[in-house]
XYZ file of C-alpha atoms in Angstrom:
531
model
C -15.402 52.490 -62.065
C -15.249 55.836 -61.642
C -12.895 57.664 -58.381
C -16.444 57.604 -56.483
C -17.050 54.384 -56.745
C -13.772 52.749 -55.935
C -13.747 54.837 -53.193
C -17.902 53.737 -51.396
C -16.644 49.861 -52.350
C -13.813 50.022 -50.164
C -15.769 51.910 -47.389
C -18.505 48.486 -48.050
C -15.772 46.759 -47.052
C -14.137 48.206 -44.597
C -17.565 47.677 -42.595
C -18.077 44.232 -43.475
C -16.920 41.788 -41.028
C -14.946 39.254 -40.325
C -16.502 36.196 -39.599
C -13.970 34.493 -38.310
C -12.903 37.362 -36.203
C -16.857 38.657 -34.773
C -16.420 34.465 -34.439
C -13.829 34.525 -32.230
C -14.822 37.848 -29.972
C -19.114 36.141 -29.894
C -17.084 33.383 -28.250
C -14.604 35.017 -26.276
C -18.365 37.195 -24.700
C -19.943 33.345 -23.758
C -16.957 32.549 -22.143
C -16.317 35.763 -20.192
C -20.897 35.312 -19.355
C -19.962 32.319 -18.021
C -17.132 33.402 -15.399
C -18.311 33.816 -11.285
C -19.053 37.228 -10.202
C -15.811 39.019 -8.433
C -13.857 36.355 -11.046
C -11.632 38.263 -13.514
C -12.231 38.035 -16.971
C -8.780 37.284 -17.722
C -6.427 35.237 -15.988
C -3.469 37.200 -17.432
C -4.595 41.236 -16.709
C -5.392 39.635 -13.157
C -2.074 38.313 -12.884
C -0.002 42.316 -13.420
C -3.050 44.636 -12.037
C -2.358 42.073 -8.230
C 0.164 39.907 -7.723
C -0.714 37.141 -4.124
C 1.361 38.511 -1.590
C 2.696 42.136 -2.876
C 1.793 45.546 -2.451
C -1.232 47.276 -4.323
C -0.586 49.564 -6.981
C -2.660 52.003 -5.007
C -0.299 51.771 -1.393
C 2.907 52.765 -3.497
C 4.400 55.629 -2.157
C 7.426 56.622 -4.692
C 10.993 58.562 -1.689
C 14.008 59.419 -2.429
C 15.836 58.214 -5.577
C 15.434 55.981 -8.474
C 18.183 54.152 -7.855
C 19.597 52.060 -11.201
C 18.614 48.334 -12.164
C 21.033 45.772 -13.600
C 20.215 42.496 -14.989
C 21.526 39.866 -12.710
C 21.416 36.607 -11.992
C 20.419 35.135 -8.634
C 21.798 32.095 -6.716
C 18.825 30.422 -4.489
C 18.192 27.098 -2.519
C 14.916 26.366 -0.239
C 13.534 23.538 0.838
C 10.396 23.408 -0.855
C 7.686 21.078 1.557
C 4.378 23.318 2.651
C 4.664 25.117 -0.661
C 2.494 24.580 -3.671
C 5.768 25.493 -6.344
C 8.111 27.665 -7.420
C 6.931 30.164 -9.552
C 5.384 32.906 -7.705
C 1.454 32.337 -8.930
C -1.327 35.337 -8.811
C -3.428 33.249 -6.604
C -4.297 34.451 -3.667
C -4.077 31.221 -1.355
C -0.879 29.043 -3.504
C 2.400 30.394 -1.081
C 5.646 30.205 -3.335
C 8.868 30.203 -3.317
C 9.444 32.958 -5.561
C 6.540 34.818 -3.562
C 8.341 34.791 -0.565
C 11.657 35.494 -2.081
C 10.148 38.690 -4.136
C 8.648 40.069 -1.459
C 12.404 40.234 0.459
C 13.436 41.608 -2.225
C 10.937 44.207 -1.908
C 11.739 45.162 2.056
C 15.617 44.829 1.638
C 15.584 46.994 -1.217
C 16.520 46.038 -3.958
C 13.563 45.398 -5.739
C 12.039 50.091 -5.130
C 8.761 50.411 -4.558
C 6.921 51.611 -8.507
C 8.058 47.725 -9.323
C 6.942 46.015 -6.704
C 3.044 44.681 -7.400
C 4.339 43.271 -10.577
C 7.390 40.786 -10.988
C 7.654 41.658 -15.084
C 8.291 44.799 -14.372
C 11.862 43.143 -13.465
C 11.698 40.268 -15.221
C 11.496 38.210 -13.388
C 12.666 34.358 -14.312
C 13.848 31.218 -13.042
C 15.906 27.823 -14.171
C 13.533 25.725 -12.505
C 10.483 25.913 -12.887
C 9.923 22.771 -10.171
C 6.976 21.345 -8.374
C 4.445 21.490 -5.096
C 7.711 20.596 -1.815
C 10.469 19.773 -5.042
C 13.624 20.713 -2.290
C 16.262 23.129 -4.391
C 20.708 22.580 -3.449
C 20.924 25.621 -6.062
C 18.324 26.878 -8.352
C 18.918 30.365 -10.067
C 16.082 33.397 -10.889
C 17.182 36.606 -13.233
C 16.054 39.558 -13.022
C 16.260 42.905 -12.620
C 17.588 44.405 -9.592
C 19.168 46.880 -7.612
C 22.941 46.298 -6.637
C 24.226 49.688 -5.305
C 22.423 50.627 -2.336
C 23.005 53.233 0.198
C 24.604 51.743 3.615
C 24.102 48.349 2.396
C 27.588 46.905 2.199
C 26.286 42.935 1.551
C 23.172 42.976 -0.119
C 22.779 39.398 -0.045
C 22.792 39.034 3.563
C 20.496 42.158 3.191
C 17.723 39.413 1.292
C 18.515 36.707 3.859
C 17.619 38.871 7.169
C 13.625 39.064 4.964
C 13.691 35.606 4.845
C 13.266 32.294 7.430
C 16.231 29.735 7.036
C 14.455 27.374 4.443
C 15.341 29.778 1.728
C 17.837 30.773 1.529
C 20.036 33.605 -1.170
C 23.586 32.003 -1.722
C 24.611 35.556 -3.992
C 23.932 36.845 -7.088
C 25.869 37.602 -10.442
C 25.727 40.372 -13.171
C 24.703 39.689 -16.351
C 24.405 40.404 -19.655
C 21.738 42.107 -20.507
C 20.511 39.581 -22.900
C 20.313 36.482 -20.186
C 17.111 34.985 -19.267
C 17.432 32.263 -16.308
C 14.328 30.231 -18.051
C 15.807 30.592 -22.149
C 19.891 30.588 -20.851
C 19.503 27.212 -18.806
C 20.870 24.777 -21.393
C 20.196 21.660 -18.768
C 19.493 20.216 -14.573
C 20.719 18.305 -12.439
C 18.336 15.783 -10.006
C 18.200 14.248 -7.846
C 15.331 11.436 -5.747
C 15.761 9.971 -2.596
C 13.841 6.727 -1.679
C 14.550 3.850 0.714
C 15.761 1.089 -0.263
C 12.800 -1.081 1.258
C 10.018 0.525 -1.951
C 11.802 -2.429 -3.770
C 11.012 -5.189 -1.784
C 7.726 -7.087 -4.407
C 4.148 -6.931 -3.145
C 2.755 -8.838 -0.578
C 1.206 -12.699 -1.335
C -2.287 -11.513 -0.554
C -2.094 -7.549 -1.440
C -4.143 -7.686 -5.385
C -1.016 -6.538 -7.380
C 1.174 -9.569 -5.061
C -2.185 -11.999 -6.226
C -1.928 -10.949 -9.501
C 1.298 -11.657 -9.783
C 1.436 -14.361 -8.074
C 4.096 -13.127 -5.667
C 6.690 -14.515 -3.853
C 9.685 -13.320 -1.464
C 11.357 -14.262 1.573
C 11.156 -11.317 2.683
C 7.427 -12.309 3.565
C 7.747 -15.444 4.075
C 6.517 -16.195 8.242
C 5.149 -11.835 8.011
C 1.363 -12.174 9.755
C -0.984 -9.971 6.824
C -2.214 -8.752 10.556
C 0.674 -7.485 12.027
C 0.867 -3.593 13.028
C 2.068 -1.011 11.336
C 4.966 0.133 13.837
C 6.516 -3.831 13.172
C 5.829 -4.304 9.819
C 8.213 -0.765 9.738
C 10.800 -1.851 11.832
C 11.150 -4.875 9.514
C 10.324 -2.536 5.953
C 13.104 -0.522 7.227
C 15.554 -3.203 8.541
C 15.667 -4.507 4.485
C 18.929 -4.580 2.637
C 18.806 -4.190 -1.465
C 20.439 -6.862 -2.800
C 22.947 -6.234 -5.657
C 20.683 -8.287 -8.575
C 18.209 -5.984 -7.833
C 19.823 -3.001 -7.767
C 21.394 -4.249 -10.785
C 18.010 -4.095 -12.392
C 17.178 -0.585 -11.237
C 20.575 0.615 -12.795
C 19.294 -1.644 -15.957
C 15.800 -0.550 -16.278
C 16.793 3.336 -15.434
C 19.097 3.140 -18.383
C 15.988 2.323 -20.502
C 15.356 6.416 -19.965
C 18.396 7.867 -21.074
C 18.375 9.473 -24.780
C 15.617 11.601 -26.376
C 12.639 9.760 -26.757
C 9.345 10.749 -25.948
C 7.933 10.998 -22.252
C 4.187 11.963 -22.685
C 3.239 9.412 -20.938
C 5.450 10.772 -17.676
C 3.340 14.589 -17.792
C 0.325 15.531 -18.053
C -0.946 18.297 -20.286
C 0.185 16.469 -22.974
C -1.082 14.759 -25.839
C 1.502 12.203 -27.960
C 2.511 15.009 -30.618
C 3.331 17.043 -28.892
C 6.540 18.612 -30.190
C 6.852 19.534 -26.858
C 6.899 16.067 -24.909
C 9.611 14.871 -26.363
C 12.734 15.354 -23.871
C 16.484 14.261 -23.761
C 17.435 12.139 -20.566
C 21.488 12.858 -20.187
C 22.673 10.462 -18.169
C 21.340 8.652 -15.806
C 22.978 7.067 -11.990
C 21.689 4.997 -8.946
C 24.624 5.676 -6.034
C 25.417 2.831 -4.375
C 23.000 2.493 -0.739
C 24.030 3.974 2.470
C 22.748 4.148 5.872
C 21.711 6.630 7.711
C 20.024 6.276 11.445
C 19.704 2.515 10.137
C 18.164 2.806 6.838
C 19.011 2.358 3.803
C 18.829 4.797 1.481
C 18.670 5.026 -2.581
C 20.286 7.612 -4.454
C 19.063 8.396 -7.962
C 20.829 10.895 -10.503
C 18.980 12.830 -13.174
C 20.786 14.622 -15.755
C 18.924 16.524 -18.151
C 17.877 18.611 -20.170
C 14.826 19.506 -19.510
C 11.686 18.050 -17.239
C 8.396 18.918 -17.753
C 5.608 18.106 -14.530
C 5.180 15.414 -12.628
C 8.027 13.460 -15.219
C 10.522 12.443 -12.798
C 8.342 11.635 -9.884
C 6.225 9.781 -12.730
C 10.052 7.297 -13.543
C 10.685 6.595 -10.134
C 6.904 5.361 -10.411
C 7.531 3.331 -13.307
C 11.808 2.034 -12.228
C 11.005 1.625 -8.551
C 7.290 -0.764 -9.885
C 9.446 -2.206 -12.624
C 12.152 -3.639 -9.975
C 9.702 -4.728 -7.387
C 7.227 -6.284 -9.819
C 9.448 -7.778 -12.280
C 8.208 -7.072 -15.105
C 10.890 -6.491 -18.233
C 13.107 -3.307 -18.394
C 11.773 -3.501 -22.240
C 8.684 -2.499 -20.993
C 9.807 1.315 -20.851
C 10.564 1.659 -24.383
C 6.554 0.717 -25.280
C 5.720 3.561 -22.906
C 7.679 5.886 -25.616
C 4.766 4.632 -27.631
C 1.018 6.809 -28.521
C -0.083 3.300 -26.451
C -2.455 5.352 -23.480
C -1.344 4.620 -20.449
C -1.845 5.433 -16.951
C 1.801 5.872 -15.134
C 1.082 7.678 -11.535
C 3.485 9.888 -9.802
C 5.883 8.925 -6.903
C 6.143 10.601 -3.869
C 7.449 14.689 -4.379
C 8.539 14.412 -0.516
C 12.324 12.483 -2.140
C 12.100 15.419 -5.024
C 15.850 18.165 -5.287
C 17.333 20.093 -7.310
C 20.940 20.238 -7.619
C 21.253 23.021 -9.554
C 20.373 23.667 -13.303
C 23.518 24.834 -16.295
C 24.795 27.754 -18.459
C 27.691 25.757 -19.527
C 26.973 27.618 -23.717
C 26.034 30.830 -21.756
C 29.503 30.517 -19.927
C 31.557 29.682 -22.024
C 30.048 32.972 -24.331
C 30.769 35.292 -21.129
C 33.976 34.016 -21.778
C 34.569 34.506 -25.507
C 33.304 38.217 -24.824
C 35.822 38.805 -20.842
C 38.935 36.914 -24.108
C 37.675 39.978 -25.962
C 38.038 42.425 -23.465
C 40.912 41.873 -22.082
C 42.356 41.764 -25.384
C 41.060 44.618 -26.025
C 42.140 46.446 -22.959
C 45.323 48.830 -23.910
C 44.023 49.718 -27.577
C 41.691 50.832 -25.432
C 43.083 52.944 -22.351
C 45.440 54.470 -25.567
C 42.640 54.727 -27.512
C 40.818 56.936 -24.369
C 44.569 59.028 -23.666
C 44.800 59.984 -27.175
C 41.567 60.984 -27.694
C 42.556 63.279 -24.340
C 45.208 64.322 -26.085
C 43.645 65.859 -29.576
C 40.590 67.614 -28.116
C 43.757 69.036 -25.140
C 45.102 70.099 -28.684
C 41.900 71.124 -30.667
C 40.951 73.819 -27.559
C 44.827 74.867 -28.256
C 44.668 75.971 -31.036
C 41.423 77.694 -30.475
C 42.900 79.542 -28.250
C 40.957 77.965 -25.417
C 42.782 78.186 -22.195
C 40.529 77.715 -19.053
C 39.484 74.078 -19.682
C 40.856 70.850 -16.847
C 42.209 68.004 -18.173
C 42.470 64.878 -15.722
C 46.030 62.963 -16.229
C 46.382 60.430 -18.235
C 46.985 58.945 -14.779
C 43.358 59.344 -13.812
C 42.023 58.618 -17.474
C 44.058 54.563 -17.377
C 42.165 54.715 -13.734
C 39.218 55.160 -15.688
C 38.973 53.744 -19.053
C 40.123 50.888 -17.103
C 37.003 50.555 -14.414
C 34.680 50.982 -17.149
C 36.773 47.931 -19.052
C 35.492 45.754 -15.608
C 32.199 46.868 -15.640
C 31.608 45.515 -19.051
C 32.987 42.033 -17.757
C 30.895 39.568 -16.383
C 31.089 37.058 -13.728
C 30.296 32.688 -14.967
C 27.504 31.270 -12.842
C 29.295 29.366 -10.863
C 28.490 27.057 -8.111
C 31.847 25.542 -6.521
C 32.065 28.596 -4.318
C 28.528 27.993 -2.577
C 29.566 24.191 -1.771
C 30.203 24.070 1.107
C 26.929 26.221 2.873
C 24.825 24.096 0.253
C 26.142 21.051 1.160
C 24.827 22.239 5.474
C 21.743 23.284 4.307
C 20.691 20.295 2.012
C 21.409 17.777 4.881
C 19.493 20.421 7.864
C 17.068 21.204 6.040
C 16.488 19.256 3.300
C 17.451 16.046 4.203
C 17.227 15.429 7.906
C 13.032 16.842 7.565
C 13.160 14.169 4.535
C 14.028 11.606 6.827
C 11.904 13.250 9.678
C 8.767 13.712 7.519
C 8.834 9.722 6.411
C 9.363 8.012 9.563
C 6.450 10.119 11.291
C 4.377 9.689 7.832
C 6.094 6.505 6.495
C 5.704 8.075 3.247
C 7.211 6.287 0.990
C 5.469 2.334 2.116
C 2.067 4.704 2.606
C 2.243 4.672 -1.567
C 3.603 1.086 -2.652
C 0.391 0.188 -0.518
C -1.810 1.978 -1.877
C -0.600 0.327 -5.737
C -0.752 -2.969 -4.240
C -3.392 -2.750 -2.919
C -5.226 -0.571 -5.886
C -7.931 -3.179 -7.710
C -8.393 -0.851 -11.206
C -6.785 -2.398 -14.121
C -4.624 0.992 -14.938
C -0.958 -1.105 -13.975
C -1.932 -4.268 -16.681
C 0.426 -2.921 -18.136
C 3.979 -4.179 -15.114
C 3.811 -8.348 -15.543
C 5.755 -10.606 -15.808
C 6.062 -10.175 -20.610
C 6.656 -6.876 -20.249
C 3.940 -5.852 -22.488
C 1.627 -3.049 -22.210
C -2.196 -4.951 -21.826
C -5.347 -4.170 -23.355
C -7.053 -3.560 -20.412
C -4.337 -1.003 -19.501
C -4.192 0.384 -22.620
C -8.278 0.675 -22.272
C -8.070 1.618 -18.851
C -5.391 4.153 -20.205
C -8.194 5.819 -22.325
C -9.649 7.801 -19.933
C -6.834 9.819 -19.066
C -5.547 9.918 -22.617
C -3.100 12.842 -21.541
C -0.783 11.539 -18.876
C -3.672 9.740 -16.884
C -4.016 10.518 -13.350
C -4.483 8.528 -10.815
C -5.305 10.012 -7.708
C -5.654 6.761 -5.654
C -2.559 5.884 -7.245
C -0.185 8.223 -6.929
C 2.617 9.723 -4.480
C -0.161 11.773 -1.637
C 2.097 12.905 0.937
C 1.926 12.511 4.157
C -1.404 13.447 5.855
C 0.454 13.616 9.476
C 2.409 16.638 7.791
C 0.087 19.046 7.719
C 3.105 21.105 5.290
C 2.241 18.756 2.601
C 0.520 18.245 0.101
C -2.601 15.275 -0.374
C -2.996 14.002 -4.207
C -6.004 15.939 -5.284
C -4.211 18.803 -4.186
C -1.647 18.440 -6.076
C -4.315 18.043 -9.115
C -6.232 20.803 -8.919
C -3.083 22.546 -8.158
C -1.860 21.487 -11.259
C -4.443 22.154 -13.741
C -3.478 26.508 -12.496
C 0.142 25.891 -12.820
C -0.615 24.432 -15.804
C -2.176 27.774 -17.813
C 1.029 29.815 -16.188
C 3.305 27.780 -17.042
C 5.314 24.550 -17.215
C 6.365 22.991 -13.562
C 9.422 20.428 -12.958
C 9.924 17.691 -11.746
């Protein structure tokens, strides 16, 4: 084939459309064509153009010199009531913890005007992307921020001035440049608080009680028409017995280890590898009394958690125990059998803290290496100046000023100290955080439970449910065909708003279940939430 023919053939090949690429392009065009007027063509582009609640690029005017940014881990705590989760979202009507913190940082000056329009510009990440209404005693965000502000001796105090009292910055540390709060976090600890009365078996006149032929001494002499106030007085006087508590602990232990938790989240299938999660340690603390009400704390320590996972685990724990279902049911929920596992209320969920064991070990090793070589590094710095001084003398340069050995040692020591990094340590803040938890989390939690009877309403919805989704709650501990058939309707972690732990509708700060589900669909697009 001649050279001209080869060129012609190459030109023809280049001109041929890639069918697969063309098909994908048409599909994208079709999808864009269905968008409503004024709706962004691409959510990701919209995110970098205008974030919810943040300044627009057109509003930014640069004033003063640019100050250097440093990679930091910022330690925070918050009461999540009334918020649609931790992670900042591009939707204008979505209120998030990160959104409030980011705006406060802009106002405090640790984020420059140039970087204020998009959190991506400062590499904002978070250790745990908590779900709507979930609280945190400790969480960590990482970003590049200005740490040396003129006339600002206390940056933490400055940021907190622009935050509501239920969101606090506890402190921050300089980190290695490679630090990322999400990927550097190797495990998380959560707490779920609930009143002990949720373990009371279903009433004999409820749908679930009739199916199970339930009978329990608590219901003896109780009239099913009894008013709510009297019923709640009875429930709050209940004290869990040791046998029930032992069964709860035995049931919770079934969740420990590495399992496929696809039924305990939404948007994932059985074969989705990310459904495999490792639960390191799960415990139930001894019951405690607060203002005459008995509460139980369930602690979760795991590598990571998926959206709604803990709330669904709490549902399963509570209802396996209160219905007399054997704990052996739990392992069968890790199989490919589709079942509906509703959520417990988000009200009682608290992120205790993320863990950075691997990162802290690396920092320790690096600091030890720096310390071991500090003396040699100082000597080399002094020697370098002496050599340069000798060369300049040989060259006849007599007007050069040199730092003294003490000045060299002092400057080099500053550089060495600047190279060292602090550990991410929560201990210095524990006293403040304990007071914060009681004032802004536990107190609000108990108040909302008393005002709205949140947990009583939740178990009431479960007991009155008429469908077959919960037929796996039975004395044999087997997943029935009826439960599987009902579960197939929501095969990827089936949801049922009527069964979910809808928070108290009388408390405006919380979300109803249907609102949560709509938010979940948006949230799953932007990143996996936790809890």
